[in-house]
Short mmCIF file of C-alpha atoms in Angstrom, two decimals:
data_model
loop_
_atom_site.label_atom_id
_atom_site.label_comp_id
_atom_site.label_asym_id
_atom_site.label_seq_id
_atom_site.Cartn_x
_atom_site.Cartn_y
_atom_site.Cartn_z
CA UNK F 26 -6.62 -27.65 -0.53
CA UNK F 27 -7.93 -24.81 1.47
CA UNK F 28 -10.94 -22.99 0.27
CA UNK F 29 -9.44 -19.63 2.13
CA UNK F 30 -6.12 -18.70 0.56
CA UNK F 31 -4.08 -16.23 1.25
CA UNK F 32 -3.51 -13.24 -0.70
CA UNK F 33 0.18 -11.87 -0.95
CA UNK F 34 1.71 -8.28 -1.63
CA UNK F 35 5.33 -7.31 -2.47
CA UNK F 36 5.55 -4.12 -1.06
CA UNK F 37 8.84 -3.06 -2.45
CA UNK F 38 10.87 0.52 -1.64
CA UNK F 39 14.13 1.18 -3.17
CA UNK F 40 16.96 -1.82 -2.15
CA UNK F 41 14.77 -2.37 0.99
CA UNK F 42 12.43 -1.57 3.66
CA UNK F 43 15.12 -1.41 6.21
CA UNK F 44 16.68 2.43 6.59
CA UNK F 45 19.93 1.11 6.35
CA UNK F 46 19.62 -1.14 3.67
CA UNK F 47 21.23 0.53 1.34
CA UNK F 48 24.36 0.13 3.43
CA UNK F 49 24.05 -3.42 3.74
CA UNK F 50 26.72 -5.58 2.07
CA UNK F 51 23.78 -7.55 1.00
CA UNK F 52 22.44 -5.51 -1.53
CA UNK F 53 23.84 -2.42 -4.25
CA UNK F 54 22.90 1.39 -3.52
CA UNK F 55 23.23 2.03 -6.96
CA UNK F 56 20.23 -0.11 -7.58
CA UNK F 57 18.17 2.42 -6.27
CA UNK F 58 18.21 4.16 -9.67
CA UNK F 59 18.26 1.78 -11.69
CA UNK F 60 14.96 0.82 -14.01
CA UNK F 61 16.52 -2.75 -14.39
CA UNK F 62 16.50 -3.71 -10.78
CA UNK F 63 12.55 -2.60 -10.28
CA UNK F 64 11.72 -5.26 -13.20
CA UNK F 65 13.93 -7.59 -11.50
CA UNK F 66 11.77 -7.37 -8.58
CA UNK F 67 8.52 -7.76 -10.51
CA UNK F 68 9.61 -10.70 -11.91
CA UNK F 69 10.28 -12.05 -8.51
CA UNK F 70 7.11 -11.26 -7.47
CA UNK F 71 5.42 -13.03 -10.51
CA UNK F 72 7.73 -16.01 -10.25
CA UNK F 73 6.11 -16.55 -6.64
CA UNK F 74 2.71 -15.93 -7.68
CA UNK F 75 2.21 -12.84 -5.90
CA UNK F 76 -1.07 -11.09 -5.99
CA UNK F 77 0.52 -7.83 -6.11
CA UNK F 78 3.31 -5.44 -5.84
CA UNK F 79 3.62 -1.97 -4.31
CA UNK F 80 5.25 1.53 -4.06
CA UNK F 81 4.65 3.75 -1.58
CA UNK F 82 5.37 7.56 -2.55
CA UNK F 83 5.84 11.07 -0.93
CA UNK F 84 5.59 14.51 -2.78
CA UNK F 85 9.09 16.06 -0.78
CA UNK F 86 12.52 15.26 0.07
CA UNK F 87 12.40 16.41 3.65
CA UNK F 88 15.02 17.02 6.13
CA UNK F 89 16.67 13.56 6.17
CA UNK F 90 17.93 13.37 2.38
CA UNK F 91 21.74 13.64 3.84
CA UNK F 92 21.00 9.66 5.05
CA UNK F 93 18.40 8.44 3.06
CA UNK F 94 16.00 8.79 0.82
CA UNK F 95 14.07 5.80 -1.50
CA UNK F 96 11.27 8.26 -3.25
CA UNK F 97 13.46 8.07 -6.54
CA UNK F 98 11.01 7.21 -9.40
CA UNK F 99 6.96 7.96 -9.09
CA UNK F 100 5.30 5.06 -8.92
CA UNK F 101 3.03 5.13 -11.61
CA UNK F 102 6.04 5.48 -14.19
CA UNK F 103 7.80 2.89 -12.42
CA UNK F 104 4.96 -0.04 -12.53
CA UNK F 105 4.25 0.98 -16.34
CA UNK F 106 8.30 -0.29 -16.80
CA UNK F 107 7.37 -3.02 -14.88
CA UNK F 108 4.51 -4.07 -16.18
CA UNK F 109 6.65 -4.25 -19.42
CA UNK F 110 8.76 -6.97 -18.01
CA UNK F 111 5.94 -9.06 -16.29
CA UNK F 112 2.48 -10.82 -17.74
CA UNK F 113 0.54 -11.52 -14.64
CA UNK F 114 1.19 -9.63 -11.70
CA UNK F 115 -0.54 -6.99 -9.77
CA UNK F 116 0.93 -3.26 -10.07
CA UNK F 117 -0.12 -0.96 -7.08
CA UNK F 118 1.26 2.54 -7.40
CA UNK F 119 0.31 5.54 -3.95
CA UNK F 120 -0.93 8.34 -5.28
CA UNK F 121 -2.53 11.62 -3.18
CA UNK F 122 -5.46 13.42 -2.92
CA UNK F 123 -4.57 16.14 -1.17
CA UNK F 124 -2.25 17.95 -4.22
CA UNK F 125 -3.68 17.07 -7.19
CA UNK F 126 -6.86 16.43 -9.41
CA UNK F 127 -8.91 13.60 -9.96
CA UNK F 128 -8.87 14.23 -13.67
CA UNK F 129 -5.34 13.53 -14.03
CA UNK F 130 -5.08 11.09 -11.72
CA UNK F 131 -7.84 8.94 -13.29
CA UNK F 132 -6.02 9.55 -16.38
CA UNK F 133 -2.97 8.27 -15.15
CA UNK F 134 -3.97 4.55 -13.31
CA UNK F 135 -6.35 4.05 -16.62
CA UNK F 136 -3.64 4.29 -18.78
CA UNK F 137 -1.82 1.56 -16.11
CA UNK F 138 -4.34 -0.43 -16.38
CA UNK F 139 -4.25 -0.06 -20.48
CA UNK F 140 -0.32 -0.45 -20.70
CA UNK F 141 -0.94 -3.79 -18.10
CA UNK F 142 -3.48 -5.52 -18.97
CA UNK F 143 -5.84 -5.05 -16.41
CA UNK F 144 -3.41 -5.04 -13.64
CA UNK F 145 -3.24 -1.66 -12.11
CA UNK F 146 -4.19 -0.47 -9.10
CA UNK F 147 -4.26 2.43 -6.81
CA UNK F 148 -3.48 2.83 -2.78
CA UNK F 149 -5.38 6.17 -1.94
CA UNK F 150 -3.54 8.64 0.27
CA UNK F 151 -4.16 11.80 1.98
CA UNK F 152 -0.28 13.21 2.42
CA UNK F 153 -0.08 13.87 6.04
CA UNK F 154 3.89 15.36 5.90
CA UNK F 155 4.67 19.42 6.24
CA UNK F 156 7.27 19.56 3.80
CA UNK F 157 4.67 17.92 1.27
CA UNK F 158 2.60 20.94 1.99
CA UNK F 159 5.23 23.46 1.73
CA UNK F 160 5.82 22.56 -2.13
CA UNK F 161 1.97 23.05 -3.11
CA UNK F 162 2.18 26.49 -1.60
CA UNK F 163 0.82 25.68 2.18
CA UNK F 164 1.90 26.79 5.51
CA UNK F 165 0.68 23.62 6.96
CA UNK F 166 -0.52 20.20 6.77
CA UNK F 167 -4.52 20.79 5.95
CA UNK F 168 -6.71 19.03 8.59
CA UNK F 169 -6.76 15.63 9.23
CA UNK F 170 -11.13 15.71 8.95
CA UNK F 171 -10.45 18.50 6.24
CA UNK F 172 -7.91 15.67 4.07
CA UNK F 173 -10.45 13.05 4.18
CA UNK F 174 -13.05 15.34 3.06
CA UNK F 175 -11.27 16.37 -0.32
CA UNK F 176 -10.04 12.86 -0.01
CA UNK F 177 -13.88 11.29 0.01
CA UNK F 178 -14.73 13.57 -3.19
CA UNK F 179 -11.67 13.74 -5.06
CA UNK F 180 -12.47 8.99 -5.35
CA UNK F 181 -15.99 9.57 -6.00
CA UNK F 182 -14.93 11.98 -8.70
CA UNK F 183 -12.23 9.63 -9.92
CA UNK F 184 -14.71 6.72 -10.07
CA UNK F 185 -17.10 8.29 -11.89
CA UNK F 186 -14.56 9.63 -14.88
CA UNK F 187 -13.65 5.80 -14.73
CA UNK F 188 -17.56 4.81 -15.55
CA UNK F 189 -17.44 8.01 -18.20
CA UNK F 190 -17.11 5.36 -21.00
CA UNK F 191 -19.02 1.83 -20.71
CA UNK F 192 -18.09 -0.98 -21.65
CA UNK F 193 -18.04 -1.88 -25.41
CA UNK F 194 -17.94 1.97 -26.29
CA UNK F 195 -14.91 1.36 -28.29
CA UNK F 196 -16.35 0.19 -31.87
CA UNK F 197 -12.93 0.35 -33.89
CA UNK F 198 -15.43 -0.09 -37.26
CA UNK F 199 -12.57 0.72 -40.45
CA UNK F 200 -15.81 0.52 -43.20
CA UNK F 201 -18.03 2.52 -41.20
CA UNK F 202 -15.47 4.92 -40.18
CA UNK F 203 -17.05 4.68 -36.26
CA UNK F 204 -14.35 4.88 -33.67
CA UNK F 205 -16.33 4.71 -30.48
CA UNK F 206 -20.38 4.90 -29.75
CA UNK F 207 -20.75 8.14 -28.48
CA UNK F 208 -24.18 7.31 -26.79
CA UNK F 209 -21.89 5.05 -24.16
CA UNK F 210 -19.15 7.83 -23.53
CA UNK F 211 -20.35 10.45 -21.06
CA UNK F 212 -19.99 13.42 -18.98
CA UNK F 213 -20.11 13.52 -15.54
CA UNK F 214 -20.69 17.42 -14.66
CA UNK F 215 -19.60 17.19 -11.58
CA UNK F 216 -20.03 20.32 -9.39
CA UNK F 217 -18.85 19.86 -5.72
CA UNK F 218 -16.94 21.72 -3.29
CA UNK F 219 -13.94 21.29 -4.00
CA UNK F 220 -13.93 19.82 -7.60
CA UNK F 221 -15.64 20.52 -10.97
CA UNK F 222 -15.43 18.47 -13.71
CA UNK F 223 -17.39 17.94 -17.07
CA UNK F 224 -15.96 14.57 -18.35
CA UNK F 225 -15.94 12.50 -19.50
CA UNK F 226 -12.14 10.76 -19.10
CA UNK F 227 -10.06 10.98 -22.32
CA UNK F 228 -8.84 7.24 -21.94
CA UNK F 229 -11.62 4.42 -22.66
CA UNK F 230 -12.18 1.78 -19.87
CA UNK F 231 -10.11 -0.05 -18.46
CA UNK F 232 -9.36 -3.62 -19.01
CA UNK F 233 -10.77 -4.81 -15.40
CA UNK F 234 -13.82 -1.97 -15.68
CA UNK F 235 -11.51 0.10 -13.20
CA UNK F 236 -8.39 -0.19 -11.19
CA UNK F 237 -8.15 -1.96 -7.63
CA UNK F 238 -8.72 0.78 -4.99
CA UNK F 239 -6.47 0.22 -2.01
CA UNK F 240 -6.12 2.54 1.39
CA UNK F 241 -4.12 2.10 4.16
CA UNK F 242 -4.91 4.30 6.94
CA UNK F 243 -6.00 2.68 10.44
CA UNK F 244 -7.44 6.52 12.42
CA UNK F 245 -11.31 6.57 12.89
CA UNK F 246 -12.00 8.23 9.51
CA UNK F 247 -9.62 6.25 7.46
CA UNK F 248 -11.19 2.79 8.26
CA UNK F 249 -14.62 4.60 7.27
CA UNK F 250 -12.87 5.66 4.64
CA UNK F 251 -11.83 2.00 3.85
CA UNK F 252 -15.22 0.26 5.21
CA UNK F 253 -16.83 2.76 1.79
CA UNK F 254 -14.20 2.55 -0.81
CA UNK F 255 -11.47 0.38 -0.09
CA UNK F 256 -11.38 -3.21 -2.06
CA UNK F 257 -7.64 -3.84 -0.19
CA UNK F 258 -6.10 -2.45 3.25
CA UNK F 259 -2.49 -2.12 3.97
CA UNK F 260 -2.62 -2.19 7.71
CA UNK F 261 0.13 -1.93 10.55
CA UNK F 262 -0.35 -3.99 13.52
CA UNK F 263 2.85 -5.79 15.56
CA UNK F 264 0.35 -8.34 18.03
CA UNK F 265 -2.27 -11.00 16.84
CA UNK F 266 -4.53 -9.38 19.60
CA UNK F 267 -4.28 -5.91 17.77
CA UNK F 268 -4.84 -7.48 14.11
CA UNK F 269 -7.52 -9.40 15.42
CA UNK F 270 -9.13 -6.51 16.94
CA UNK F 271 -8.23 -4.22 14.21
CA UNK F 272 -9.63 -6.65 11.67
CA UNK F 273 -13.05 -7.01 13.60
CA UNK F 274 -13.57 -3.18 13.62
CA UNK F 275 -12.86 -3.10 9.85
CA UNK F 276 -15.08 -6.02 8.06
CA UNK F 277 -17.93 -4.69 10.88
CA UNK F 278 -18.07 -1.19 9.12
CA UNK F 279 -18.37 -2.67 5.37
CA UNK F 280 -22.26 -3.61 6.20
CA UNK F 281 -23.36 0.67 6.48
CA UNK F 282 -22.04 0.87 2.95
CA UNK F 283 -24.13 -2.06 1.87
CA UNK F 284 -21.09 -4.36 1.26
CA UNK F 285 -19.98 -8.04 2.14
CA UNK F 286 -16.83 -8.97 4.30
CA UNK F 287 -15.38 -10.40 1.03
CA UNK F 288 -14.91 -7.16 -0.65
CA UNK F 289 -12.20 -5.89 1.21
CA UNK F 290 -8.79 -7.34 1.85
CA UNK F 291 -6.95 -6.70 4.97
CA UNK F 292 -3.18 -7.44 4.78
CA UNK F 293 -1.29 -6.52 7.51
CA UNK F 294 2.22 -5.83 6.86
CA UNK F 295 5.76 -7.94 8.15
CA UNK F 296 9.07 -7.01 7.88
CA UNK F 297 11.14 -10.66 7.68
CA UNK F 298 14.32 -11.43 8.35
CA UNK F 299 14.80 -15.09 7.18
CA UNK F 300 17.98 -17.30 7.55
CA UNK F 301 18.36 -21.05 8.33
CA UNK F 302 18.01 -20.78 11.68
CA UNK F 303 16.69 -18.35 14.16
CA UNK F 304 19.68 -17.66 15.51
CA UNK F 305 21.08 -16.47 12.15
CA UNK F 306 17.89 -14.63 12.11
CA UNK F 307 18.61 -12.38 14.55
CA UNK F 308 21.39 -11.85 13.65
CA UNK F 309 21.15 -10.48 10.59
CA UNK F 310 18.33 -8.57 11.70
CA UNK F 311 21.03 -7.40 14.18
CA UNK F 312 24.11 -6.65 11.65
CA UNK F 313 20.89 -3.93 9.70
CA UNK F 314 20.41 -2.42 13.05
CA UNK F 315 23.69 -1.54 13.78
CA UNK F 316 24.58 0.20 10.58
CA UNK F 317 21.08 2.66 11.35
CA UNK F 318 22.14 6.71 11.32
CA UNK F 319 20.23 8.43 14.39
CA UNK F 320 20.58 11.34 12.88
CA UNK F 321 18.10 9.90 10.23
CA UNK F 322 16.02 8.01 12.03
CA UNK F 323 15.35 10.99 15.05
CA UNK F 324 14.32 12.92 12.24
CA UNK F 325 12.04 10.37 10.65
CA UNK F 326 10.48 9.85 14.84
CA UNK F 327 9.91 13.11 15.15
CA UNK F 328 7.63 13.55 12.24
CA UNK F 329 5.60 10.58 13.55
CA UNK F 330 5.00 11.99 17.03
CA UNK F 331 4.72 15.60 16.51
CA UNK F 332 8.34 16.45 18.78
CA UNK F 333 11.06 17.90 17.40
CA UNK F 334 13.41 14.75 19.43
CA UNK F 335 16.67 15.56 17.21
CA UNK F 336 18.56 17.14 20.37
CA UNK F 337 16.38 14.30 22.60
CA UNK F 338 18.83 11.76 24.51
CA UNK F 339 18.56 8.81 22.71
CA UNK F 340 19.43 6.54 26.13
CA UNK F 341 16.07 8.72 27.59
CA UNK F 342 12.82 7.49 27.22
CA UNK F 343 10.37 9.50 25.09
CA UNK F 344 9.73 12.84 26.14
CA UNK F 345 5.61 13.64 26.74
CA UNK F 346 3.91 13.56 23.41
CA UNK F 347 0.76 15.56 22.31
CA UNK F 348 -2.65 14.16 22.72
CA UNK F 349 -3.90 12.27 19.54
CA UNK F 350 -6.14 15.25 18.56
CA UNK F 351 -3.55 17.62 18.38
CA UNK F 352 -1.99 15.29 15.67
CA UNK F 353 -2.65 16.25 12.11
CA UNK F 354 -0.24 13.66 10.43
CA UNK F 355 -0.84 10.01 10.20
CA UNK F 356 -2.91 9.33 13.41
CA UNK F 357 -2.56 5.50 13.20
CA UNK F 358 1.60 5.27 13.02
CA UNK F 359 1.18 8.12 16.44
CA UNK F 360 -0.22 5.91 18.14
CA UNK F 361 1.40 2.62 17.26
CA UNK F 362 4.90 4.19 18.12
CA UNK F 363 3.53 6.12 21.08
CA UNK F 364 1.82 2.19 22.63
CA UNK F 365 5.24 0.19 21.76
CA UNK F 366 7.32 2.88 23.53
CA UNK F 367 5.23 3.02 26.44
CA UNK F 368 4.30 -0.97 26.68
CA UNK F 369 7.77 -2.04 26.32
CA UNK F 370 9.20 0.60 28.46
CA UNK F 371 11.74 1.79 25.27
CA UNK F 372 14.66 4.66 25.39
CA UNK F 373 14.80 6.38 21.96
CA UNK F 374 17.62 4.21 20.88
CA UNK F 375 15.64 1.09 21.69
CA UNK F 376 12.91 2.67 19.49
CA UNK F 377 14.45 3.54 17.17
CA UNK F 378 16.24 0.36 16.44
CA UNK F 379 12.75 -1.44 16.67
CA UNK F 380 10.92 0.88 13.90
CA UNK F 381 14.48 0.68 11.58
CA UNK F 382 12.86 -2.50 9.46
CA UNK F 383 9.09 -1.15 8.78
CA UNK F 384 8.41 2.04 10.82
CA UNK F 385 6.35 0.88 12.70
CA UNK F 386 5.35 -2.87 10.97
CA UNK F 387 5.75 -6.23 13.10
CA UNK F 388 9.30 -7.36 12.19
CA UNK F 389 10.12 -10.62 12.33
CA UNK F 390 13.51 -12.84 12.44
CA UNK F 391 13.10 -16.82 11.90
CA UNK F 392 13.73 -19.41 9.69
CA UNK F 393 11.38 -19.91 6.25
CA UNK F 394 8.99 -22.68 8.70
CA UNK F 395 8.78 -19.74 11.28
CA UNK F 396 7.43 -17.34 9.15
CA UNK F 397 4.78 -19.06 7.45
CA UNK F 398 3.81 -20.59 11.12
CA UNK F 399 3.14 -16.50 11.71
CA UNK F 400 1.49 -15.82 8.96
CA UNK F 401 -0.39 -19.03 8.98
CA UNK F 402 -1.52 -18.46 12.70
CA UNK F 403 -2.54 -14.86 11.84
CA UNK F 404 -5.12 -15.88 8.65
CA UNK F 405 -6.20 -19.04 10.54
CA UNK F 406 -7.04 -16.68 13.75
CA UNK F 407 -8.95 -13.86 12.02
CA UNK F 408 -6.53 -11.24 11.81
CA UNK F 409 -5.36 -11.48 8.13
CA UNK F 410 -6.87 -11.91 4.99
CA UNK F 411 -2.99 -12.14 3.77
CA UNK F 412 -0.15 -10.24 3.75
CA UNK F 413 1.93 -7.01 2.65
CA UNK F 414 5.36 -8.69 2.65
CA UNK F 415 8.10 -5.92 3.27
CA UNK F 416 11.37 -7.55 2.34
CA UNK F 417 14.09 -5.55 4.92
CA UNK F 418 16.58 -5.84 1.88
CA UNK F 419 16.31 -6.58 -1.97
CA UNK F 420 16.46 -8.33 -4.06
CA UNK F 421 17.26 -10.91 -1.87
CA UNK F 422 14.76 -10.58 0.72
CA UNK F 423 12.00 -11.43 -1.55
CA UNK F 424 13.73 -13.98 -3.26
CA UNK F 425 14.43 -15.72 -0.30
CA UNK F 426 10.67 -15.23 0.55
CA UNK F 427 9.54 -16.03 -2.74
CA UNK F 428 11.79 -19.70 -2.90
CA UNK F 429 11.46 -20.69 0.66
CA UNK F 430 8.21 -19.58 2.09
CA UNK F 431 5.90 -19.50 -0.40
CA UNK F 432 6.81 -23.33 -1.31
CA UNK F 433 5.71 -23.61 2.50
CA UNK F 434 2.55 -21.65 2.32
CA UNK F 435 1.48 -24.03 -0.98
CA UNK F 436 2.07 -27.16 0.57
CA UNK F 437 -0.28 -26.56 3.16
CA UNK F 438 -2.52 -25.98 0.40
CA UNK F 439 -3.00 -21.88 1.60
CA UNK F 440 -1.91 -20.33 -1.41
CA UNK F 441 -1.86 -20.73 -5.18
CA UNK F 442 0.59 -22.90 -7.01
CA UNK F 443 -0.43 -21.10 -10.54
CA UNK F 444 -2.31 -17.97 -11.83
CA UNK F 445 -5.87 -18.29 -12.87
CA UNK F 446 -6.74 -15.11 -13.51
CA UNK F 447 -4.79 -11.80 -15.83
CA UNK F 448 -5.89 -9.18 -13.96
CA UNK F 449 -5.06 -7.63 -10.28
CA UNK F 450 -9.40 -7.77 -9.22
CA UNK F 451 -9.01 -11.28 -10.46
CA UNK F 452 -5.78 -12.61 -8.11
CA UNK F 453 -8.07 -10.77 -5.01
CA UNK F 454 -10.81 -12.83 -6.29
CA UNK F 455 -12.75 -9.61 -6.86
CA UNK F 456 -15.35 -9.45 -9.73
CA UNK F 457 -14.62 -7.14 -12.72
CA UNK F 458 -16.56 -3.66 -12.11
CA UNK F 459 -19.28 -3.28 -14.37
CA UNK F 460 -19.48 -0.17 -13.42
CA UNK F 461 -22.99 2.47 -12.51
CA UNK F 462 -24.22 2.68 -16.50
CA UNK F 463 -24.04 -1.07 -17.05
CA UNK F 464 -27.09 -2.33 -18.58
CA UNK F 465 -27.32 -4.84 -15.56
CA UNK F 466 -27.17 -1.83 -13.17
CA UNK F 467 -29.48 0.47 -14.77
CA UNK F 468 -32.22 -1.94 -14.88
CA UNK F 469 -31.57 -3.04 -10.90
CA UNK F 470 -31.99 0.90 -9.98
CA UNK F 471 -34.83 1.44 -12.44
CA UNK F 472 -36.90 -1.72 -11.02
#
């Protein structure tokens, strides 16, 4: 057995991660509003042994709605119907800072973690998309320093309406008539710039002292913002060189914040296609490809790179694309689309094809033994800590990951054969927070 095991993440969207999945004879459009199909998935996910899954989320339907779009439910409904139909695994819901208010959002992922068990947590986003903007009354996207400031208060805010009650506030005496000890249930008078809040949170603690806090920006500022807050990173990187690199840079920043390599989780995501032989691969990887929309996805490219490209030539290469700073969106997927077009040379249709399955995530076709080679080679070589599995279709995507690969991944002794632990801290192998008023804490800053 391997005393480094892999930690796992069902990132799920809709009937897949592919943009033409829902065309796909292999899975159901009408799935995509369906309650039923989301629990189905969950229990896939906890049948494997999963650590985790995950919704992204969006606050607009943009331009592209005629081809697709997979932000049906929000996420934090969603999980709380699937954590309903599941015991053990991890429910991750995306939720922003930039339109909204760490009081109700704190609310919100407590109550998760109430309704769960102890297995809620929340990826941290700053919303980098216009037509987000336009529907909480902006002109613009805000600025990408000016995001992660509201961003950096709006979690510290969040964290400390999570430590408003301590643990064993909750008395629950019937003869005494004493509900909760009001001496451990406090205010937090919080006064900043942007936010001010009295406290304390109107839902006790929760069952794992306070949700998981995952981010998955790769600019500058978001792996600071990681390196301080971040317990779990969903990352985007398509070579071993550029995980390892990326990984490096990320566990090297933790030690500024005083914290240990340990505490943070980087999973890089992969987009598989798995069949019985590579051949059959590729192929179906192929047969997803050919059913993509351009119209779709030269809308969806154009919001990445800051160029209107809908009336581009898709058979031209990329036209010349604004210098990083001028980019107020999502830095990181700017210039991951920006290197593979360049490095490999790509005409739009080329790229587009290639950022179909994950939008920018390493894709890869192969039988069940190939994949879990790659993944294997990618923990074992300092570039993973494990992985945020993007099945291209569903449900059968992560079944087919769940029955063939993870078998793989046990045998070699790199990943759990059972549970040990209820809640999502627990399956990261992250201690319970005891949060700041802890007796244990109190006395450590008062010595």
């Amino acid at each position: 057995m391997s005393e480094r095991q892999f930690h796992l993440n069902a990132f799920l969207m809709g009937v897949g991660h592919h943009e033409a999945a829902w065309r796909h004879p292999r899975t159901d459009a009408a799935n995509l509003l369906d309650v039923k199909h989301f629990q189905n998935l969950g229990r896939i996910a906890e049948r494997g042994k999963l650590d985790s899954v995950f919704f992204a989320d969006g606050l607009a339907v943009g331009p592209r709605v005629k081809h697709n779009t997979q932000a049906i439910f929000e996420p934090v409904t969603l999980l709380s119907a699937i954590a309903a139909a599941t015991d053990k695994v991890g429910l991750i819901a995306t939720a922003s800072t930039s339109y909204g208010d760490p009081y109700t959002l704190a609310r919100k992922f407590a109550s998760l973690d109430h309704i769960s068990g102890g297995r809620g947590g929340w990826n941290i986003v700053t919303s980098a998309g216009a037509d987000e903007a336009a529907n909480f009354g902006l002109d613009a996207v805000p600025a990408h320093s000016d995001r992660y400031a509201r961003a950096e208060e709006f979690v510290d805010v969040t964290l400390d309406l999570w430590d408003s009650w301590e643990e064993g506030a909750i008395v629950l005496d019937e003869e005494s008539g004493v509900f909760a000890d009001q001496d451990r249930v406090h205010r937090i008078d919080h006064d900043g710039a942007r936010f001010t809040v009295a406290g304390p949170l109107n839902s006790p603690r929760s069952p794992q002292g306070r949700p998981l806090l995952v981010q998955a920006g790769s600019s500058e500022s978001g792996k600071d913002f990681a390196a301080r807050y971040a317990e779990a990173v969903f990352t985007a990187q398509r070579t071993l060189e550029q995980g390892q690199d990326f990984y490096t840079d990320l566990k090297s920043r933790l030690i500024r914040y005083g914290r240990s390599p340990g505490d943070l989780k980087v999973l890089p995501g992969i987009v598989p296609f798995i069949a019985d032989t590579e051949a059959e691969a590729k192929a179906l990887e192929q047969s997803f490809t050919d059913l993509i929309s351009p119209e779709y996805s030269l809308r969806q490219l154009s919001n990445m790179v800051g160029v209107d490209l809908t009336e581009h030539s898709l058979d031209a290469p990329l036209p010349p694309l604004p210098d990083l700073d001028h980019i107020q969106g999502n830095k990181s997927r700017y210039q991951l689309v920006k290197d593979l077009a360049e490095t490999e040379k790509l005409t739009v249709r080329e790229l587009i094809g290639k950022l179909g399955g994950g939008r920018g995530h390493r894709t890869f076709a192969g039988t069940a033994e190939q994949v879990a080679d790659e993944l294997t080679e990618w923990f074992e070589k300092g570039a993973a800590d494990g992985f945020n599995i993007m099945p291209p279709y569903l449900p059968g995507g992560l079944e087919i990951f769940v029955d063939q690969v993870v078998p793989i991944l046990q045998s070699r002794g790199l990943f759990r054969t059972e549970y040990t632990e209820s809640t999502l801290r627990g399956h990261y192998g992250l201690a319970e927070s005891v949060g700041k008023r802890s007796p244990a804490v109190v006395a450590e800053v008062s010595a």
